[in-house]
Amino acid sequence: MSKPSLAPFIRARPWLRRWVQPIADWYVNSCGYRQVGLLSDDLIPEESDTVQKALKRLPPKEAYDRVFRLRRAFQLSLQHTILPKEEWTTTAQDRPYLSQLIEDIERENKERQELDAMVPNKK
Amino acid sequence: MLTSPSLGRHAQRTLRHQGLLNVAQRRGLAAPASGSFQYQTGDSNGVKFASRDLAGPTTTLGLVSRAGTRYQPFPGLTEGLERFAFRTTDRRSTLRITREIELLGAEQYTEHTRESLIIGAKFLRDDLPYFVELFAEIATQTQYPGYLFHEEIESIIEMSKKKHLADTAAMALNSAHALAFHRGLGAPLTPASNVPVNKYLSSESIHEFSRDAYSKANLAIVANGAEHGELTKWVNEFFSDAALPQGTPLKSEQSKYHGGEERISHASPKNSVVLAFPGSSSYTGGFYKPEVAVLTTLLGGQTSIKWSPGFSLLSKATANFPTANVQTKSAIYSDAGLLYVLITGSSGDVAGAANEAVKAIKGIAEGGQIGQELFAKAKALAKFRELEHGQNIKAGIQLTGAGLTQQGKPYQLDETAKAIDGVTEGQVKKAAKEILDYKASVSAVGDLHVLPFADELGLKV
């Protein structure tokens, strides 16, 4: 699920970050998901075993909040409207609550694959 | 004239016969006391460890914690903690640990008793540092994530519960322990219902318990087949860091014997009855009675030789009940013990055998003649059982670890063997009389229409 990303590269260079940040903010705000109260991790396609497993690992409160956000967004989409401005997702709220779990599961799968293809050498 | 081959054969036979007699005459009961059970003990920054260097290319290493079911603050925690052993730590995943152990050709096992939790591994002698490091990692760095509990541990505990509920003998034994000791030692070995999982068990509560269980005050490391110097070195290296908390010893009240009767209806064709009486504690426990060990083998029920029901009173008395499997055991704990007769089989035979068993115990108690030879056999077998049990590697690890964590010194096998030597017939009769003075703990699991009540058997409850 995790895609190649330039973000770590940019974050490591403050001068570059200062330059890119305004563009990034503009881009994220114009995506439109924040206006219906979603978080960026809500947009990850969930039709895969990895994400399904990650969703099962969410703490109960997180899982409940996620469902609430999704249902609210569906409702808004149905009504062709967006939330009042004070309810939009802020940058501080937009945290990656699911990506970490997905990365863990991907790491587990990768390790399993590596170990299954391992060739032990006799010393 | 005699032909030389037949003469030779005859002579050989005669010689062999005499030889046998000689051996039988020479054989004293006090013969084996080699001292090979003696573990060397050590202490590294408060971590207790013991080892004995058995000749051979393999080692068995055990981490024994005091965290048995007796000491768990909430039901099921011991079982939960046991299932978390060898799982993902801060440094390695479950899968990697498993594969590494496989690659080393080693074997891992975990088990728990009423008084201790044992994490063990058997491996080639050279791999000792790897396993000491792994055990230190399990003790200090195991992760207890909530999802792991829900994804894997919960279902395993559910399975062990089902296994337990299908086994009438285990149910009867647990029930007898509960009747005899109520809390503490009476806590069931395996959760018998969903209550522990639903109400008390979570990864947080298990994590909390792990901090007590894997603390310097509560754990010991025991090695069989490892050089003491080697073990000292590696324990110093891997267990001495500050990550292992000092902790306080897990506590449980002094066990007190209560007794009573419980009957559980069960559809299994294997019916079980347990007749339990107060027994002997371990040697250092303050209630040590060597005569209980002799009474156990005297009652017996299982044969130790082929083609014969054996000498024991119960195997003779229950010969008419072919499906009944009778065994007498003395469960020894640090501060109390339980002498029990476990009878399993078809309901009719179990009922009959239970009757005979009570008659046999009363026979001894009321001063019936045991017989010199029978008594000698029972005493010899009791001593053999004791020594053999200690020589057994797995049992040795458990006994030594429990001794270290509970009394601060390894189990004194030679002393117990000596104590058994000193038992007299009078003491055994007295012990039989004494146990009948207490209320018995009688548990019947199976077809309750047929299985007898304690007062029908003539026992006081």
Short mmCIF file of N, CA and C in Angstrom, two decimals, chain B residues 323-377:
data_model
loop_
_atom_site.label_atom_id
_atom_site.label_comp_id
_atom_site.label_asym_id
_atom_site.label_seq_id
_atom_site.Cartn_x
_atom_site.Cartn_y
_atom_site.Cartn_z
N THR B 323 -12.24 -52.25 32.73
CA THR B 323 -12.08 -50.99 32.01
C THR B 323 -11.62 -49.86 32.93
N ALA B 324 -11.60 -50.14 34.22
CA ALA B 324 -11.21 -49.07 35.13
C ALA B 324 -9.69 -48.93 35.16
N ASN B 325 -9.24 -47.70 34.94
CA ASN B 325 -7.82 -47.41 35.01
C ASN B 325 -7.58 -46.66 36.32
N VAL B 326 -6.85 -47.27 37.21
CA VAL B 326 -6.68 -46.68 38.54
C VAL B 326 -5.24 -46.20 38.70
N GLN B 327 -5.05 -45.00 39.14
CA GLN B 327 -3.70 -44.59 39.52
C GLN B 327 -3.72 -43.72 40.76
N THR B 328 -2.72 -43.94 41.58
CA THR B 328 -2.59 -43.14 42.80
C THR B 328 -1.39 -42.24 42.63
N LYS B 329 -1.57 -40.97 42.91
CA LYS B 329 -0.45 -40.04 42.76
C LYS B 329 -0.40 -39.16 43.99
N SER B 330 0.79 -38.67 44.24
CA SER B 330 0.93 -37.70 45.31
C SER B 330 1.41 -36.41 44.67
N ALA B 331 0.51 -35.44 44.58
CA ALA B 331 0.87 -34.16 43.99
C ALA B 331 1.53 -33.33 45.08
N ILE B 332 2.77 -32.95 44.83
CA ILE B 332 3.55 -32.27 45.87
C ILE B 332 3.71 -30.80 45.50
N TYR B 333 3.32 -29.91 46.38
CA TYR B 333 3.50 -28.48 46.13
C TYR B 333 4.38 -27.90 47.23
N SER B 334 4.71 -26.61 47.08
CA SER B 334 5.72 -26.06 47.98
C SER B 334 5.25 -26.06 49.44
N ASP B 335 3.95 -25.86 49.70
CA ASP B 335 3.55 -25.78 51.11
C ASP B 335 2.37 -26.70 51.42
N ALA B 336 2.01 -27.57 50.51
CA ALA B 336 0.92 -28.52 50.77
C ALA B 336 1.03 -29.63 49.73
N GLY B 337 0.16 -30.61 49.85
CA GLY B 337 0.19 -31.68 48.87
C GLY B 337 -1.17 -32.34 48.80
N LEU B 338 -1.38 -33.12 47.76
CA LEU B 338 -2.65 -33.80 47.60
C LEU B 338 -2.35 -35.24 47.19
N LEU B 339 -2.84 -36.16 47.98
CA LEU B 339 -2.71 -37.57 47.61
C LEU B 339 -4.02 -37.96 46.96
N TYR B 340 -3.97 -38.37 45.70
CA TYR B 340 -5.25 -38.68 45.06
C TYR B 340 -5.24 -40.01 44.33
N VAL B 341 -6.44 -40.61 44.30
CA VAL B 341 -6.64 -41.80 43.50
C VAL B 341 -7.52 -41.38 42.34
N LEU B 342 -7.00 -41.53 41.14
CA LEU B 342 -7.77 -41.15 39.94
C LEU B 342 -8.24 -42.42 39.26
N ILE B 343 -9.56 -42.54 39.09
CA ILE B 343 -10.11 -43.74 38.47
C ILE B 343 -10.86 -43.30 37.21
N THR B 344 -10.48 -43.85 36.07
CA THR B 344 -11.20 -43.52 34.84
C THR B 344 -11.66 -44.82 34.18
N GLY B 345 -12.71 -44.71 33.37
CA GLY B 345 -13.20 -45.89 32.67
C GLY B 345 -14.70 -45.82 32.50
N SER B 346 -15.34 -46.96 32.23
CA SER B 346 -16.79 -46.97 32.07
C SER B 346 -17.43 -46.75 33.44
N SER B 347 -18.64 -46.18 33.43
CA SER B 347 -19.21 -45.71 34.69
C SER B 347 -19.33 -46.83 35.74
N GLY B 348 -19.81 -48.00 35.32
CA GLY B 348 -20.01 -49.10 36.27
C GLY B 348 -18.70 -49.52 36.92
N ASP B 349 -17.69 -49.68 36.10
CA ASP B 349 -16.39 -50.12 36.61
C ASP B 349 -15.77 -49.06 37.51
N VAL B 350 -15.94 -47.79 37.12
CA VAL B 350 -15.37 -46.72 37.95
C VAL B 350 -16.02 -46.73 39.33
N ALA B 351 -17.35 -46.91 39.35
CA ALA B 351 -18.05 -46.94 40.63
C ALA B 351 -17.54 -48.09 41.48
N GLY B 352 -17.42 -49.28 40.87
CA GLY B 352 -16.94 -50.45 41.60
C GLY B 352 -15.53 -50.26 42.11
N ALA B 353 -14.66 -49.73 41.23
CA ALA B 353 -13.25 -49.56 41.60
C ALA B 353 -13.12 -48.52 42.72
N ALA B 354 -13.97 -47.47 42.67
CA ALA B 354 -13.90 -46.44 43.72
C ALA B 354 -14.22 -47.07 45.07
N ASN B 355 -15.23 -47.95 45.09
CA ASN B 355 -15.60 -48.66 46.31
C ASN B 355 -14.42 -49.46 46.85
N GLU B 356 -13.77 -50.19 45.95
CA GLU B 356 -12.63 -51.03 46.35
C GLU B 356 -11.50 -50.16 46.88
N ALA B 357 -11.29 -49.02 46.22
CA ALA B 357 -10.19 -48.14 46.62
C ALA B 357 -10.39 -47.66 48.06
N VAL B 358 -11.62 -47.23 48.36
CA VAL B 358 -11.89 -46.74 49.71
C VAL B 358 -11.69 -47.88 50.72
N LYS B 359 -12.16 -49.08 50.33
CA LYS B 359 -11.97 -50.23 51.23
C LYS B 359 -10.49 -50.48 51.50
N ALA B 360 -9.67 -50.36 50.44
CA ALA B 360 -8.24 -50.62 50.59
C ALA B 360 -7.61 -49.61 51.55
N ILE B 361 -7.97 -48.32 51.37
CA ILE B 361 -7.38 -47.30 52.26
C ILE B 361 -7.81 -47.55 53.69
N LYS B 362 -9.09 -47.88 53.86
CA LYS B 362 -9.58 -48.13 55.23
C LYS B 362 -8.91 -49.36 55.80
N GLY B 363 -8.65 -50.35 54.92
CA GLY B 363 -7.97 -51.57 55.37
C GLY B 363 -6.62 -51.23 55.99
N ILE B 364 -5.87 -50.34 55.31
CA ILE B 364 -4.55 -49.98 55.85
C ILE B 364 -4.73 -49.20 57.15
N ALA B 365 -5.69 -48.28 57.13
CA ALA B 365 -5.86 -47.40 58.29
C ALA B 365 -6.29 -48.17 59.53
N GLU B 366 -7.13 -49.21 59.32
CA GLU B 366 -7.65 -49.92 60.48
C GLU B 366 -6.69 -51.01 60.96
N GLY B 367 -5.45 -50.91 60.50
CA GLY B 367 -4.42 -51.77 61.08
C GLY B 367 -4.34 -53.15 60.48
N GLY B 368 -4.89 -53.32 59.27
CA GLY B 368 -4.74 -54.61 58.59
C GLY B 368 -3.26 -54.84 58.31
N GLN B 369 -2.88 -56.13 58.22
CA GLN B 369 -1.48 -56.45 58.00
C GLN B 369 -1.09 -56.11 56.55
N ILE B 370 -0.09 -55.28 56.36
CA ILE B 370 0.35 -54.97 55.00
C ILE B 370 1.24 -56.10 54.49
N GLY B 371 2.08 -56.61 55.33
CA GLY B 371 2.97 -57.68 54.88
C GLY B 371 4.35 -57.12 54.59
N GLN B 372 5.33 -57.82 55.12
CA GLN B 372 6.71 -57.36 55.02
C GLN B 372 7.13 -57.14 53.57
N GLU B 373 6.82 -58.15 52.74
CA GLU B 373 7.31 -58.12 51.36
C GLU B 373 6.64 -57.01 50.57
N LEU B 374 5.34 -56.91 50.74
CA LEU B 374 4.58 -55.90 50.02
C LEU B 374 5.07 -54.51 50.39
N PHE B 375 5.33 -54.35 51.67
CA PHE B 375 5.78 -53.04 52.15
C PHE B 375 7.16 -52.71 51.56
N ALA B 376 8.03 -53.72 51.53
CA ALA B 376 9.37 -53.51 50.97
C ALA B 376 9.27 -53.11 49.50
N LYS B 377 8.36 -53.79 48.77
CA LYS B 377 8.19 -53.48 47.35
C LYS B 377 7.72 -52.04 47.18
#
